[in-house]
Coordinates of C-alpha atoms in Angstrom, one line a residue:
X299 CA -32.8 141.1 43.6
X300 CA -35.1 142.9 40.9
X301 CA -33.5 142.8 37.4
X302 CA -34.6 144.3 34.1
X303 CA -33.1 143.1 30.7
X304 CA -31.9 146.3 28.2
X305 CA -30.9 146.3 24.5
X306 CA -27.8 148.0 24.1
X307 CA -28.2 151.5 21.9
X308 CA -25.0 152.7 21.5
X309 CA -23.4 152.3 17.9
X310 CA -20.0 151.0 19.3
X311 CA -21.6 149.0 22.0
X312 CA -20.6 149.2 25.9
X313 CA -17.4 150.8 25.0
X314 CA -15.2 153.7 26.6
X315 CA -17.6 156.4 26.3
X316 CA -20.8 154.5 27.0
X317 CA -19.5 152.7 29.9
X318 CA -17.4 155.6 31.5
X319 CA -21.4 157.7 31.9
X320 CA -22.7 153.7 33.0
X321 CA -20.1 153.8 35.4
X322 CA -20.3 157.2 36.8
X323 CA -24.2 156.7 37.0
X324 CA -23.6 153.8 39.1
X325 CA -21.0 155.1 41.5
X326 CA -23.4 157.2 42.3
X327 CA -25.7 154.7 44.7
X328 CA -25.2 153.0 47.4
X329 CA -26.5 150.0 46.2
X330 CA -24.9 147.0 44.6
X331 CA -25.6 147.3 40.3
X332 CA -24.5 144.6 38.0
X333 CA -24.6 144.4 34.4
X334 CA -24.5 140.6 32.8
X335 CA -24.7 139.3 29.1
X336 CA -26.2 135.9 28.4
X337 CA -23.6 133.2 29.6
X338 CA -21.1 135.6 31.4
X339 CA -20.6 136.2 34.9
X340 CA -22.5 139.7 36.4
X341 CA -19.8 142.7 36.4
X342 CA -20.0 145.9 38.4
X343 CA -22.1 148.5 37.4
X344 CA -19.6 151.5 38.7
X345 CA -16.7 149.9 37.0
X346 CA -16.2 151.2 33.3
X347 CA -13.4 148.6 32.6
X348 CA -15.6 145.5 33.9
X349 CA -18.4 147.1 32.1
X350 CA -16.2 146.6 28.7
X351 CA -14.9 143.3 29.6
X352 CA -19.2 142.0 28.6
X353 CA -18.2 142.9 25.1
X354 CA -21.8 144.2 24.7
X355 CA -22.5 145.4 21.0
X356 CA -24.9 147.0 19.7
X357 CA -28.2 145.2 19.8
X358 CA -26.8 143.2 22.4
X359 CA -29.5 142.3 25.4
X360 CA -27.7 143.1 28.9
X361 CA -29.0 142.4 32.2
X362 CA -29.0 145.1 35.1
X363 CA -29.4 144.2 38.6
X364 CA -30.1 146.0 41.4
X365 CA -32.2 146.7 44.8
X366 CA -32.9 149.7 43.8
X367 CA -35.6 150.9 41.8
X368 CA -34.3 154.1 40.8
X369 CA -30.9 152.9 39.5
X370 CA -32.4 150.0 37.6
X371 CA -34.1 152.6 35.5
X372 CA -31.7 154.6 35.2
X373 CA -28.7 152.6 34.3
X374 CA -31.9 150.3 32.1
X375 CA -32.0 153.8 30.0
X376 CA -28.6 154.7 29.7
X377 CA -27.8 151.0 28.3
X378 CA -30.4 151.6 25.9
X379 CA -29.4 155.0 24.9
X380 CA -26.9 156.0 22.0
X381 CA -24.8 157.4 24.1
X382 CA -21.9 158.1 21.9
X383 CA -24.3 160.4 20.2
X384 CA -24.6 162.6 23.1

């Protein structure tokens, strides 16, 4: 399954905000998407509570995973987006 490794850019990290627009992103395919830190098990993409269970900081590197191509760029840019600045 095609993956693509993002740098988190949100100043709190994958937190409530950041994850809740991940989440709703990801609901939004049919497709499986999973988001995984180094040494953690993969978590669902269209889940805002597993998305904050990584613990992903800021600067943190996160994995997405995903048959498609179009949500792998998408949720790729939203993890690497400030997204509490929006």
């Amino acid at each position: 399954m095609p993956s693509q490794t993002a740098v988190v850019g949100s100043a709190v990290g994958l937190h409530a905000r950041p994850a809740a627009l991940i989440a709703q992103a990801a609901g939004q395919y049919d497709e499986e998407i999973t988001l995984a830190t180094d040494g953690n098990e993969p978590v669902d993409a269209a889940s805002a509570l597993m998305i904050m269970t990584l613990g992903a900081e800021k600067g943190a590197t996160v994995t997405v995973t995903t048959e498609s191509p179009e949500a792998l760029a998408e949720i790729v840019g939203l993890v690497e987006q400030d997204l509490d600045a929006s």
